[in-house]
Coordinates of C-alpha atoms in Angstrom, one line a residue:
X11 CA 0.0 0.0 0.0
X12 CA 3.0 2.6 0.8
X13 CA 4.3 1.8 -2.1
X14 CA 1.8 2.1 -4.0
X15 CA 0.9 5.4 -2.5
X16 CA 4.3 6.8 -3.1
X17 CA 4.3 5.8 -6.6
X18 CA 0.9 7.7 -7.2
X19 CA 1.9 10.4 -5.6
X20 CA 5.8 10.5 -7.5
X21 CA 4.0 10.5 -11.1
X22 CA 1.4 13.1 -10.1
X23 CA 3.9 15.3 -9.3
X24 CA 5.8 14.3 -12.3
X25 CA 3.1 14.8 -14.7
X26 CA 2.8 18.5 -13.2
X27 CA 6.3 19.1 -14.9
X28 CA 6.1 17.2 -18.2
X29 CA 2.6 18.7 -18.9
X30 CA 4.0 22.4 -17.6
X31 CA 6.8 22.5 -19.8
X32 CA 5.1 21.1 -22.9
X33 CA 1.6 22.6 -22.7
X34 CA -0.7 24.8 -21.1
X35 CA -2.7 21.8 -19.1
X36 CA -3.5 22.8 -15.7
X37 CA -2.8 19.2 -13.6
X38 CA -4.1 18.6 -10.2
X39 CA -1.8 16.1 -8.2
X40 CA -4.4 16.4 -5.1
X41 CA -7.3 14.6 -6.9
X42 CA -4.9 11.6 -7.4
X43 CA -4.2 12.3 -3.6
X44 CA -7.9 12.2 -3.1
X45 CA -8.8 9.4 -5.0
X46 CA -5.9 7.0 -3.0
X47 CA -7.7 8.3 0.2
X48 CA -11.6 7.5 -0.7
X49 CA -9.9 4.0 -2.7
X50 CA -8.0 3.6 0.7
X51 CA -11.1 4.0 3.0
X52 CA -13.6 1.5 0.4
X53 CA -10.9 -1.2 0.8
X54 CA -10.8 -0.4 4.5
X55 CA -14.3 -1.0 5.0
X56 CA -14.1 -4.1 2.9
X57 CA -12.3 -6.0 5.9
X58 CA -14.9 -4.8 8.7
X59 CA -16.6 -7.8 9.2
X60 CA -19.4 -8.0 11.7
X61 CA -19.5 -11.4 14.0
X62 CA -21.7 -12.7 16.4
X63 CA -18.5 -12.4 18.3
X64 CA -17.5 -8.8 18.0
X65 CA -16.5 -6.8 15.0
X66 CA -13.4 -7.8 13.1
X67 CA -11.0 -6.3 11.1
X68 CA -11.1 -2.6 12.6
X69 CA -6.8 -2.6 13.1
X70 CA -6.6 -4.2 9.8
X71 CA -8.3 -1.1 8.2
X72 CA -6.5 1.4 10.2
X73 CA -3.5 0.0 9.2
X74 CA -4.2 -0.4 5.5
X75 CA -4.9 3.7 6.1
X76 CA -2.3 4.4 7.8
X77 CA 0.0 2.7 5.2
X78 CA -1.3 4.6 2.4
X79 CA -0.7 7.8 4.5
X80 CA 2.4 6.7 4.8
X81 CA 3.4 5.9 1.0
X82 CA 1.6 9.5 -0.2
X83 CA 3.9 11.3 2.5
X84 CA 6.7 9.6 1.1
X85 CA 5.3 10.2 -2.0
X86 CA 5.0 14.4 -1.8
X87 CA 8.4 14.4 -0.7
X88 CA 7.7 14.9 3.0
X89 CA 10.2 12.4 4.5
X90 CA 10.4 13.2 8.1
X91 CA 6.3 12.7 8.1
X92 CA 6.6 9.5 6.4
X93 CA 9.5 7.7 8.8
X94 CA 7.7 9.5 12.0
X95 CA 4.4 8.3 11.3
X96 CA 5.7 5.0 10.6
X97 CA 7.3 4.7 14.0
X98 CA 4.6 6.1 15.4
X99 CA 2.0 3.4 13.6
X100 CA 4.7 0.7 14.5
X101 CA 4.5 2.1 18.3
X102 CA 0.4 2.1 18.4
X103 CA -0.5 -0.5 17.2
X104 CA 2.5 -2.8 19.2
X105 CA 1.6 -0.7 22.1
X106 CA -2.5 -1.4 21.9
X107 CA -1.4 -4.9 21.1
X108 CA 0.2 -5.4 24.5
X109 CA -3.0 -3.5 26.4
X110 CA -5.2 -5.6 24.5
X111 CA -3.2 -8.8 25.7
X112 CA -3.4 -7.8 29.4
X113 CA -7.2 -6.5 29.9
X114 CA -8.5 -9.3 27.6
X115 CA -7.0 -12.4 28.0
X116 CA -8.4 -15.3 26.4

């Protein structure tokens, strides 16, 4: 998904100077931007299942998000965003893992 993200982001940006240079074409890189976020959030609510158990799949979505985040920060160019908010996501969701673990046991 990062990846991904990043590479979206990278051509958008791209396309901004080949079509600049060459024409008059007004490009907007934030509707790509826009379009990974909404794309992002469908696929996100694709793995939210409902159980007679609980819900499922909640952290999976979040992460998927925060992944894309991720890859589009990397993507703009905004480094320092994209390694701290990978620590960060690394640091949640390992953190909530272990609080999870000692109020619920199974």
């Amino acid at each position: 998904m990062a990846l991904g993200s990043c590479l979206f982001v990278v051509i958008a940006f791209e396309f901004i100077d080949l079509f600049s240079i060459r024409t008059n074409f007004n490009f907007d890189p934030f509707s790509i931007i826009s379009a990974i976020a909404i794309g992002i959030g469908f696929i996100g609510a694709g793995v939210i299942f409902r159980q007679p158990t609980g819900t499922v799949g909640i952290t999976t979505a979040a992460g998927l998000w925060a992944t894309a985040a991720i890859g589009l920060a990397a993507g703009a160019g905004f480094y320092f965003l994209a390694i701290l908010g990978t620590l960060l996501t690394i640091l949640i969701f390992s953190g909530f893992g272990l609080v999870e673990e000692k109020l619920f046991k199974k």
